[in-house]
Coordinates of C-alpha atoms in Angstrom, one line a residue:
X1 CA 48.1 83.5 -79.5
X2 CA 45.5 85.5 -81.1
X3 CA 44.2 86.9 -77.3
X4 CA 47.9 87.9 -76.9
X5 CA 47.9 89.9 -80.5
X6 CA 44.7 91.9 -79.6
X7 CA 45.9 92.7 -76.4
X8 CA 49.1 94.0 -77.8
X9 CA 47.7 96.0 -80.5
X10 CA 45.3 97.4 -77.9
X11 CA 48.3 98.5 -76.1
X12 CA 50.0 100.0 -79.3
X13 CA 46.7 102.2 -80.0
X14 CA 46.5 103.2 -76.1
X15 CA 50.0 104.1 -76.7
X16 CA 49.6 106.4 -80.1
X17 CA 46.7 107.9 -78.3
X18 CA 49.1 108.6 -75.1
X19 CA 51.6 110.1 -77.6
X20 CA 49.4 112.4 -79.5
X21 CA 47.9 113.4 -76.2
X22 CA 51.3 114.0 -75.1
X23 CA 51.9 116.0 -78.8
X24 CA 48.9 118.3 -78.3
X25 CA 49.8 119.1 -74.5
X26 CA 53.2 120.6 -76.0
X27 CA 52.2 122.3 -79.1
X28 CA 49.3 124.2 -76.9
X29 CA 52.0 124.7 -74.2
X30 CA 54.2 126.0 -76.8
X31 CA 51.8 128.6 -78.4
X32 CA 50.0 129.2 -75.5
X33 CA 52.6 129.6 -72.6
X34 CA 53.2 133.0 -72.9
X35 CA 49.4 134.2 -72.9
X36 CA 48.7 131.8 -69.8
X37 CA 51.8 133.6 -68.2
X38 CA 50.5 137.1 -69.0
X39 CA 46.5 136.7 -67.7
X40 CA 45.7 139.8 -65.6
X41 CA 45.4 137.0 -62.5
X42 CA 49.1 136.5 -62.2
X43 CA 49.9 138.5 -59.2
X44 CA 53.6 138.1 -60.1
X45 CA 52.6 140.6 -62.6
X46 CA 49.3 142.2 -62.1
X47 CA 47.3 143.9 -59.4
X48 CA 43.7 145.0 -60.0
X49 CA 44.4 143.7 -64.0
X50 CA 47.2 146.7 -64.4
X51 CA 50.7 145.7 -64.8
X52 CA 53.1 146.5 -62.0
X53 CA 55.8 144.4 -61.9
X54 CA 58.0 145.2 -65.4
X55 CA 61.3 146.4 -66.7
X56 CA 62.0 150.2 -67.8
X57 CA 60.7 151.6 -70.8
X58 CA 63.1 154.5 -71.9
X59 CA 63.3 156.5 -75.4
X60 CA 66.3 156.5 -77.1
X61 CA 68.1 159.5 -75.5
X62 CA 67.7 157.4 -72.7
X63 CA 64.4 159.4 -70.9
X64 CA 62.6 156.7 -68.6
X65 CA 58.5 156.3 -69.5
X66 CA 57.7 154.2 -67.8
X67 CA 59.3 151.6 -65.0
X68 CA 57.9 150.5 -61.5
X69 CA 58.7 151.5 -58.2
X70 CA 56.8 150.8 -54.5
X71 CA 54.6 147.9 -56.0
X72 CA 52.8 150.6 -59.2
X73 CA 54.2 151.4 -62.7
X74 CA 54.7 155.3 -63.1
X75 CA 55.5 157.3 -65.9
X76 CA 57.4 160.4 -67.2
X77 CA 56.9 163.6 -65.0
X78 CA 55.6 165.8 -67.7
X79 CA 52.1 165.2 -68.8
X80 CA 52.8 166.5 -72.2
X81 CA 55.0 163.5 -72.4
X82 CA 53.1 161.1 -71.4
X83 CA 50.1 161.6 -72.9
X84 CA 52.1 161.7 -76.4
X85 CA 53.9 158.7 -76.2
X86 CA 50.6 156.7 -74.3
X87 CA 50.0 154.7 -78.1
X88 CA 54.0 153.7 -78.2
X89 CA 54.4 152.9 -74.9
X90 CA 51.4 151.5 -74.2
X91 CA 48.8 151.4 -70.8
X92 CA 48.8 149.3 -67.9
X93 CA 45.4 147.3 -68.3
X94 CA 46.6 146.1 -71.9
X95 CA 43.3 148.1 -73.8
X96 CA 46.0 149.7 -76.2
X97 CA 47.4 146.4 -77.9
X98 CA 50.2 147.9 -79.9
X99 CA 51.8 149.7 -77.3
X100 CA 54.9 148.3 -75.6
X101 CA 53.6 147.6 -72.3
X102 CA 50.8 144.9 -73.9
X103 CA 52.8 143.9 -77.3
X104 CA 56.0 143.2 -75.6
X105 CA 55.0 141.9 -72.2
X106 CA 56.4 139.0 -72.0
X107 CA 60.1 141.0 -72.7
X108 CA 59.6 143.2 -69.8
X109 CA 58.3 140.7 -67.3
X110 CA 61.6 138.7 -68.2
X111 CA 59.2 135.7 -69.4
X112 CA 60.8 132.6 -71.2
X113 CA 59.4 129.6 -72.0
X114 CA 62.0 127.7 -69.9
X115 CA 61.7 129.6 -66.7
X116 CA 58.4 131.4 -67.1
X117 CA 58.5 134.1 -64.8
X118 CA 61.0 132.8 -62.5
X119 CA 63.3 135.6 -63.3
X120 CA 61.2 137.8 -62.5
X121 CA 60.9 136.3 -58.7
X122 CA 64.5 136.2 -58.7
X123 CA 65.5 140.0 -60.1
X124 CA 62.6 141.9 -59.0
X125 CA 62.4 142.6 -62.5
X126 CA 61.9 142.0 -66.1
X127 CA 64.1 142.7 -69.5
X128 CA 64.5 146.9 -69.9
X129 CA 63.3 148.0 -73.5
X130 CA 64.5 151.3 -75.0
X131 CA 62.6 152.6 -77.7
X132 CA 63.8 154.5 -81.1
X133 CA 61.3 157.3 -80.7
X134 CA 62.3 160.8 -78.7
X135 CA 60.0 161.5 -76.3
X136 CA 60.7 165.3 -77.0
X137 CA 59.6 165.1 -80.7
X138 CA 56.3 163.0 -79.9
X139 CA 55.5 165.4 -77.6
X140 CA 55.9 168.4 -80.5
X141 CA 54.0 166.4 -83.0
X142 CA 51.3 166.0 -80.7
X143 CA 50.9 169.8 -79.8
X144 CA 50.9 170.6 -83.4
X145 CA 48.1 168.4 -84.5
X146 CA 45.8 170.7 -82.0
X147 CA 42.9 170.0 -81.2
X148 CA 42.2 167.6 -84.1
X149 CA 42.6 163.8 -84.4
X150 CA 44.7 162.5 -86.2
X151 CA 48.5 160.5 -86.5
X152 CA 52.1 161.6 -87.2
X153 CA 54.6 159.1 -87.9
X154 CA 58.6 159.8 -88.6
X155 CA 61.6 157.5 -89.9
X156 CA 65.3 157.4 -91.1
X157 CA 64.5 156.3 -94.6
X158 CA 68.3 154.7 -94.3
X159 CA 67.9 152.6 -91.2
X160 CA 64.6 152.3 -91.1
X161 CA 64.3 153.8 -86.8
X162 CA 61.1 155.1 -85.6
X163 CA 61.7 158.3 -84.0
X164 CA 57.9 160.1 -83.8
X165 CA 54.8 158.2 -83.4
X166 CA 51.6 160.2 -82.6
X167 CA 48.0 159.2 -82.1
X168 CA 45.4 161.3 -80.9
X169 CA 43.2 161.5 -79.3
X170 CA 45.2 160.4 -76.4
X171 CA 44.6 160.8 -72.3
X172 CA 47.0 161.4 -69.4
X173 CA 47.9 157.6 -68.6
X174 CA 48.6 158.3 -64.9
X175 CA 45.4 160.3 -64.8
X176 CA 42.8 158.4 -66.8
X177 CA 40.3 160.0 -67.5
X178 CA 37.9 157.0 -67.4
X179 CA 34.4 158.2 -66.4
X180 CA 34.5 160.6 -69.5
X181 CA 36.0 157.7 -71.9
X182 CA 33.3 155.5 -71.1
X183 CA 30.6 158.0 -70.7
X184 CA 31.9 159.1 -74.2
X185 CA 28.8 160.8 -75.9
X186 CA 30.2 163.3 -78.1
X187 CA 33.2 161.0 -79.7
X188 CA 35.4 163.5 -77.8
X189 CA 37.5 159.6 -77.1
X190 CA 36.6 158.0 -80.2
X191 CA 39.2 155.5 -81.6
X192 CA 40.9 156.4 -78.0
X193 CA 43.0 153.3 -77.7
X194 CA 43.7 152.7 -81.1
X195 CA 47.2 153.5 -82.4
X196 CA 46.1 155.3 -85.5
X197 CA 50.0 154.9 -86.7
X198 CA 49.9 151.2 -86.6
X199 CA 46.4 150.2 -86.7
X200 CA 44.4 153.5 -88.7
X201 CA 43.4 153.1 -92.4
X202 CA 42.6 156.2 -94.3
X203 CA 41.4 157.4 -97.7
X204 CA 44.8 158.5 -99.1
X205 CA 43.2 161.3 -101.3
X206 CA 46.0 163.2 -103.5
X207 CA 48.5 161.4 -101.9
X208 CA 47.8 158.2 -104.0
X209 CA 48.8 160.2 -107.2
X210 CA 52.1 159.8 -106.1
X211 CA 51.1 155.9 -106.3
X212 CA 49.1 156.5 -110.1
X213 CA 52.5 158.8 -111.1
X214 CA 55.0 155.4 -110.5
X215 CA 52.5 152.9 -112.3
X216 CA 52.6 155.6 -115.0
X217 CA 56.2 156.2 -115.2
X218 CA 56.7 152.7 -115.3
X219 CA 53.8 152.0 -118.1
X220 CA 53.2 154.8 -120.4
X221 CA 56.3 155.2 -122.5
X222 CA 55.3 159.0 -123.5
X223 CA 54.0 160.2 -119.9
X224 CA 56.5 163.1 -119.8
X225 CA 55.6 164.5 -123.2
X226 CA 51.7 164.2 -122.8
X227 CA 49.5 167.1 -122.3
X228 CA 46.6 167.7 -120.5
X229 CA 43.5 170.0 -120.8
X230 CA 41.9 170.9 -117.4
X231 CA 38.4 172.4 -117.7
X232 CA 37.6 171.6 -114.1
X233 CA 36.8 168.5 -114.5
X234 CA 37.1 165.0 -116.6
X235 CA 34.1 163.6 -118.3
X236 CA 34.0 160.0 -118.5
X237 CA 30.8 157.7 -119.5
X238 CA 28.2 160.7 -119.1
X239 CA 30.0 161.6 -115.6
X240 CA 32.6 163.6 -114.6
X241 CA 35.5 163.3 -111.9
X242 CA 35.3 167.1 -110.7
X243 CA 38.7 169.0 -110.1
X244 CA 39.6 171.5 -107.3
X245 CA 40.3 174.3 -110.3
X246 CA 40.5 174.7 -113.9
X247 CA 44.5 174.0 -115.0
X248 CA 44.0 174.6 -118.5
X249 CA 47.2 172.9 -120.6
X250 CA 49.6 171.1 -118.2
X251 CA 52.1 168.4 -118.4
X252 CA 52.3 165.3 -116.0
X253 CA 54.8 167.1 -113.5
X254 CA 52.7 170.4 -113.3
X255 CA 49.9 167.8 -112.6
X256 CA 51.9 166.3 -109.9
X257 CA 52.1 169.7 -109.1
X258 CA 48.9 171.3 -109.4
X259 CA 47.4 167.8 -107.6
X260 CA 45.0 167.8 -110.9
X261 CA 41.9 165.4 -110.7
X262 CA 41.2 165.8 -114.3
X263 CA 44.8 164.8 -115.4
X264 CA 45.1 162.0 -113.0
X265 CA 41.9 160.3 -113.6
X266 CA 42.6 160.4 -117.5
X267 CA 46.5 158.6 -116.9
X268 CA 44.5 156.2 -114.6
X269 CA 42.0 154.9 -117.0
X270 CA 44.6 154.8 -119.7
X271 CA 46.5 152.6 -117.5
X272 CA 43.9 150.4 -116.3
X273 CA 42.7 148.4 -113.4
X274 CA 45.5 145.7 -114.2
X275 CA 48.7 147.8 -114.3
X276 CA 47.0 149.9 -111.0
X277 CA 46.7 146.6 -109.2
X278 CA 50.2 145.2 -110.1
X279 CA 51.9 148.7 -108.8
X280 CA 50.1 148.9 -105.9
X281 CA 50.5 145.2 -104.9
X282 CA 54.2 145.7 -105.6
X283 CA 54.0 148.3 -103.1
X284 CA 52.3 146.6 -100.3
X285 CA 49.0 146.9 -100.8
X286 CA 47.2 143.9 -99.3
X287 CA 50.0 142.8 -97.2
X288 CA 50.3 142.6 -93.7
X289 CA 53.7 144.3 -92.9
X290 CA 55.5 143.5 -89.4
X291 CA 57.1 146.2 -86.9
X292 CA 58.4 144.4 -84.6
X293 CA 55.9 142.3 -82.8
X294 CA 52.8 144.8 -83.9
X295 CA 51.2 143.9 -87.4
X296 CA 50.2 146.8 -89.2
X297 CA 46.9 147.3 -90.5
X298 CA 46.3 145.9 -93.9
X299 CA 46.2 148.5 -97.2
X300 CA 44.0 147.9 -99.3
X301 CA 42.7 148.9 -103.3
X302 CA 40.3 147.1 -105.0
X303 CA 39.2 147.9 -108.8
X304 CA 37.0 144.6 -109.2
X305 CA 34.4 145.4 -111.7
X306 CA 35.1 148.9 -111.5
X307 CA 34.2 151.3 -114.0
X308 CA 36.2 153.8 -115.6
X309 CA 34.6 156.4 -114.3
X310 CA 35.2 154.4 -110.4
X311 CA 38.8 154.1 -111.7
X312 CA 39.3 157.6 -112.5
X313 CA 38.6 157.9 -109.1
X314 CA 40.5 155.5 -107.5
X315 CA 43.2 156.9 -110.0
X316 CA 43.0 160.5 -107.6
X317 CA 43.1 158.5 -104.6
X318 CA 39.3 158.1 -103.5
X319 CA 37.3 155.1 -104.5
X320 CA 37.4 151.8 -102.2
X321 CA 41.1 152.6 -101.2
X322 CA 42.4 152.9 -98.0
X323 CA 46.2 153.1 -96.4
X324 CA 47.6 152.9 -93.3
X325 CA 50.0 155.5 -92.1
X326 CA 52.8 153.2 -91.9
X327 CA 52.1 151.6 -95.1
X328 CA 52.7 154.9 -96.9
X329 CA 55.4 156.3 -95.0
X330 CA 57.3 153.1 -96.0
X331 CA 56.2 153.9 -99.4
X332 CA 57.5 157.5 -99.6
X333 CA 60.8 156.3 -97.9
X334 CA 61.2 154.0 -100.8
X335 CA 61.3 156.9 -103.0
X336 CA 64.0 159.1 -101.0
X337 CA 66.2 155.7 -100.9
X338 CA 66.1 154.8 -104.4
X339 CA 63.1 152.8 -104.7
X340 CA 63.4 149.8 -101.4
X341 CA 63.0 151.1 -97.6
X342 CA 64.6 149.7 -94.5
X343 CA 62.4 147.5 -92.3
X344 CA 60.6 150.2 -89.7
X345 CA 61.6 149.4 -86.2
X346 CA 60.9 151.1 -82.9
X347 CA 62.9 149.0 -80.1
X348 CA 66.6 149.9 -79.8
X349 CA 68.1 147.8 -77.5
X350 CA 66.5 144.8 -74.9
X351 CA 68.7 144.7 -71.2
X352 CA 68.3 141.7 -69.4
X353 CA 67.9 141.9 -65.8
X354 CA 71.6 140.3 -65.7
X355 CA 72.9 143.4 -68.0
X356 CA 73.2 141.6 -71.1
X357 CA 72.3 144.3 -73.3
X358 CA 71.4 143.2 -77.3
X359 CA 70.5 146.0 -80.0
X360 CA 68.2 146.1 -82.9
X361 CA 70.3 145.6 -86.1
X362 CA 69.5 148.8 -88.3
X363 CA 69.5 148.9 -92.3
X364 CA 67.2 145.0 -93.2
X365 CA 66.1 146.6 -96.3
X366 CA 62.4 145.3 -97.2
X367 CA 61.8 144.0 -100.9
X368 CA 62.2 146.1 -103.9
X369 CA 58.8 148.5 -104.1
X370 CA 59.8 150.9 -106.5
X371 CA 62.2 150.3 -109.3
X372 CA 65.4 153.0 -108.6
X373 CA 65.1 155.2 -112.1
X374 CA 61.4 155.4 -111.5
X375 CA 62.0 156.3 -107.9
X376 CA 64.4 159.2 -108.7
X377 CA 61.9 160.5 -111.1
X378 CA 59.6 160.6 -108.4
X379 CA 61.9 162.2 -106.0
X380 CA 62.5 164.4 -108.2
X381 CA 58.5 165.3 -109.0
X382 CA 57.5 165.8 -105.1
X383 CA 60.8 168.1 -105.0
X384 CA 59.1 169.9 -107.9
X385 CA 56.1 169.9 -105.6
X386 CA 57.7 171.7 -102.7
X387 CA 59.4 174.1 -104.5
X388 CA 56.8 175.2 -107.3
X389 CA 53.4 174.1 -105.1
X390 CA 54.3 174.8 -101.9
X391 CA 57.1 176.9 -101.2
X392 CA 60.3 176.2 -99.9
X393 CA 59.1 178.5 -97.1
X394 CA 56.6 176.1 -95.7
X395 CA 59.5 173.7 -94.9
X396 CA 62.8 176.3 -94.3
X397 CA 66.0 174.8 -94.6
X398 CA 64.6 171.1 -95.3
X399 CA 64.4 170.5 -98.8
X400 CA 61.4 168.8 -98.7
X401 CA 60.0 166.6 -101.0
X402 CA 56.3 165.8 -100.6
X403 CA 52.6 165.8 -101.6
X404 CA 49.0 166.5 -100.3
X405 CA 45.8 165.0 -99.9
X406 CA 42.4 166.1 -99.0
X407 CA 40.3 163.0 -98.8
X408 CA 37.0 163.1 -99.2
X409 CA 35.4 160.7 -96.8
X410 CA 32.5 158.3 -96.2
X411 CA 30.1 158.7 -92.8
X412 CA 31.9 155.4 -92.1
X413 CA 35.0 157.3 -91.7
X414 CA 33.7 160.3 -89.9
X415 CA 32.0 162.4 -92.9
X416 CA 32.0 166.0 -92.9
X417 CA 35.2 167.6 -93.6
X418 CA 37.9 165.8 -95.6
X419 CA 40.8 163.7 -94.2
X420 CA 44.2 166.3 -94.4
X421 CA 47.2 164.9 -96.2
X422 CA 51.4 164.9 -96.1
X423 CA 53.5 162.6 -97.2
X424 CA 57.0 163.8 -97.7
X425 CA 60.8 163.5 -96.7
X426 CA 64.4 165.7 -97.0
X427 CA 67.2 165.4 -99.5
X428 CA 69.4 166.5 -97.1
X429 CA 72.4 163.6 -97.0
X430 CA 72.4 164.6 -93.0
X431 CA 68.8 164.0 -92.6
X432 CA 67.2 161.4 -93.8
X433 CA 64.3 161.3 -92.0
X434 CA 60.7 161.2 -94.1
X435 CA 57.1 162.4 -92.1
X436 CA 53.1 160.9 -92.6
X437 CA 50.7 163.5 -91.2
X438 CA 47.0 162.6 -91.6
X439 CA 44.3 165.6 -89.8
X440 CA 40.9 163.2 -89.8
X441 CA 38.4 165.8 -90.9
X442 CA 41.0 168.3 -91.1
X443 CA 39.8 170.2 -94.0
X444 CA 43.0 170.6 -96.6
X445 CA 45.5 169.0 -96.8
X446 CA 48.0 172.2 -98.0
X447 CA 46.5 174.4 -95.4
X448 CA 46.4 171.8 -92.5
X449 CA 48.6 169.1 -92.9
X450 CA 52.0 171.1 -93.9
X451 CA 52.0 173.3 -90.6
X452 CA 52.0 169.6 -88.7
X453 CA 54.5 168.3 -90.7
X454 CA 56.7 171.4 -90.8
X455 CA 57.0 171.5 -86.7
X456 CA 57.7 167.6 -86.6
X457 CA 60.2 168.1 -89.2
X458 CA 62.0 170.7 -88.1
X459 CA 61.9 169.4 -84.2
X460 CA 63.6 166.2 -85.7
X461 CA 66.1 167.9 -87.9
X462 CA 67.1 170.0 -84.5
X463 CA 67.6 166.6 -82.4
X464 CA 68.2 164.2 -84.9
X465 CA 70.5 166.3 -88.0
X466 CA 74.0 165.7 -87.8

């Protein structure tokens, strides 16, 4: 009787073992499926480790970018076009990992987890994706960033669509430059397949203020009826944080205005590293936002065991901070939509290979970043900033609201000349679009920036204004 009980338990532990072997096979066949579908050795798919075999990637006016024909995946006719929307769409050999051809492979190969590829065999083809961006308006962002590097980035601040993303530098996808990328010795490619956009982090510069201004308006009762004394800089601890110009008396919107260091670092220390860390993790900072199936690169501000003097700085946007594109675009859309933007997206509509067509709902609004009587004030502040900074004339016919940064920069992120600044959207009720324009090494951000994002602007508000 006893034999009889060992041999039974034996079979009851060779049989939990089976089980959780069984258990592990389908929860590594679960999260791993897709990837073991997509290797560069599936010749459903591949040839040479380039994708071939895929569905059509239009833009949202309907302009194909990429789809394959006679075994080879080809691409827009005009190279302008296609080496402006490379980052969105994406290359062939997967290097680029946010662009559509690598982050949503398994959508255009028709891949389930059911059938695997077998759709594929079937149709000839995969799922076609068309994307919220115009390829026209990438294309005009592009040109006007020159011959810098450097990201532009555009959005409906009301339903949250992607219609411009730049990175540059960039290369003619069906004309690869490859030799020169790899033989790279003057950084003519650095960052080359990085989608600056989606994956860049950047000292904000001035642009932060706009972040120091909403913790301010939010935690200093008598911020509007302050003054401050600009002598060209702001002593603090035997140190100083230096300003562009000497302002002389201003109040807090003519030091929105006037972008003044001195001003800004003395609201920042009065505020304190606590209050600067709740707003700015209210905002974002330090969490890893999702568009679509691309994570966006993490923003980040850190005042631990900072002095005032370091806070001062952080407080004008330099210190340890750095933001992504993305990140701050969502942030300045907040602001034009009273305080909460719309989830960023940049597919439009997924066709199966049957026809079934299924679109993007428009309008998931993101959690509260700003509350709304402290984001009209701010609207209200970078309209100031336009009109009594800038000029209305930098921006005709788009009542801008904005604000600029020149960055100072580490020899980590380039050195030399400062990173150039715009953040900024319309009040126009039949344009709500809002713009990120960062120049790496650009010089200022006034000078160099609002050129950039006036041509983008004005490109969207011809194809996109109703």
């Amino acid at each position: 009787m006893k034999t009889l009980f060992h041999r039974a338990w034996v079979l009851y532990l060779i049989a939990l073992i089976f089980l959780c072997g069984v258990g592990i096979l389908s929860y590594t066949f679960l999260t791993n499926a897709d990837s073991w579908a997509m290797k560069r050795s599936n010749r459903h798919i591949f040839k040479s480790g380039n994708l071939v075999t895929a569905g059509t990637i239009t833009d949202e006016s309907g302009v194909v970018l990429a789809e394959s024909s006679d075994g080879k995946r080809t691409y827009h006719k005009s190279k302008d076009i296609r080496t402006a929307t490379l980052h969105i769409v994406g290359d062939a050999q997967g290097y680029i990992a946010s662009g559509v051809q690598t982050s949503y492979n398994g959508v255009l190969t028709g891949y389930n987890l059911i059938d695997g590829v077998y759709g594929l065999k079937k149709y000839g083809k995969g799922s076609d994706i068309q994307l919220t961006v115009n390829a026209e308006l990438c294309a005009t962002a592009y040109n006007a960033l020159g011959n810098n590097k450097g990201t532009v980035g555009v959005y409906n601040y009301k339903t949250g669509e992607i219609v411009c993303v730049v990175s540059k530098p960039s290369y003619d996808i069906q004309n690869k430059p490859t030799e020169n990328i790899n033989n790279d010795t003057k950084g003519v490619y650095d960052g080359v397949y990085l989608n600056r956009f989606f994956s860049g982090v950047y000292t904000p510069g001035s642009t932060f203020k706009v972040i120091t201004s909403a913790c301010a308006i939010d935690n200093i009762a008598n911020i509007d009826s302050q003054t401050f004394k600009c002598t060209g800089e702001y002593s603090v601890d035997g140190n100083s944080v230096k300003c562009m110009s000497v302002h002389g008396s201003i109040n807090f919107e003519q030091a929105l205005n006037q972008s003044c260091n001195s001003a800004f670092a003395r609201i920042a220390i009065e505020l304190g590293s606590e209050k600067l860390n709740a707003t700015t993790a209210q905002l974002g900072f330090g969490k890893r936002y999702k568009v679509g199936n691309v994570t966006l690169a993490r923003s980040s501000f850190d005042l631990t065991g900072a002095s005032d003097l370091e806070i001062g700085w952080a407080g004008v946007g330099q210190h340890k901070t750095r933001v992504n594109p993305c990140h701050m675009m969502m942030i300045i859309g907040a602001i034009a939509n009273g305080g909460s933007s719309p989830q960023p997206y940049f597919i439009k509509s997924v066709t199966s290979p049957t026809g079934n067509r299924s679109e993007t709902k428009s309008g998931v609004m993101l959690e509260q970043m700003i509350n709304p009587a402290t984001a009209d004030k701010l609207a209200d502040m970078l309209r100031s900033n336009v009109k009594n900074s800038y000029g209305d004339g930098k921006f005709p016919s788009l009542e801008m609201c904005g604000k600029t940064g020149t960055a100072e920069v580490s020899s980590e992120e380039g050195g030399a000349a400062p990173h150039a600044w715009f953040v900024g959207f319309s009040q126009k009720e039949n344009f709500p679009y809002a713009i990120v324009v960062v120049v790496e090494n650009g010089g200022g951000g006034s000078s160099v920036a609002i050129p950039v994002a006036n041509k983008t602007m004005q490109k969207t508000a011809q194809l996109f204004a109703k």
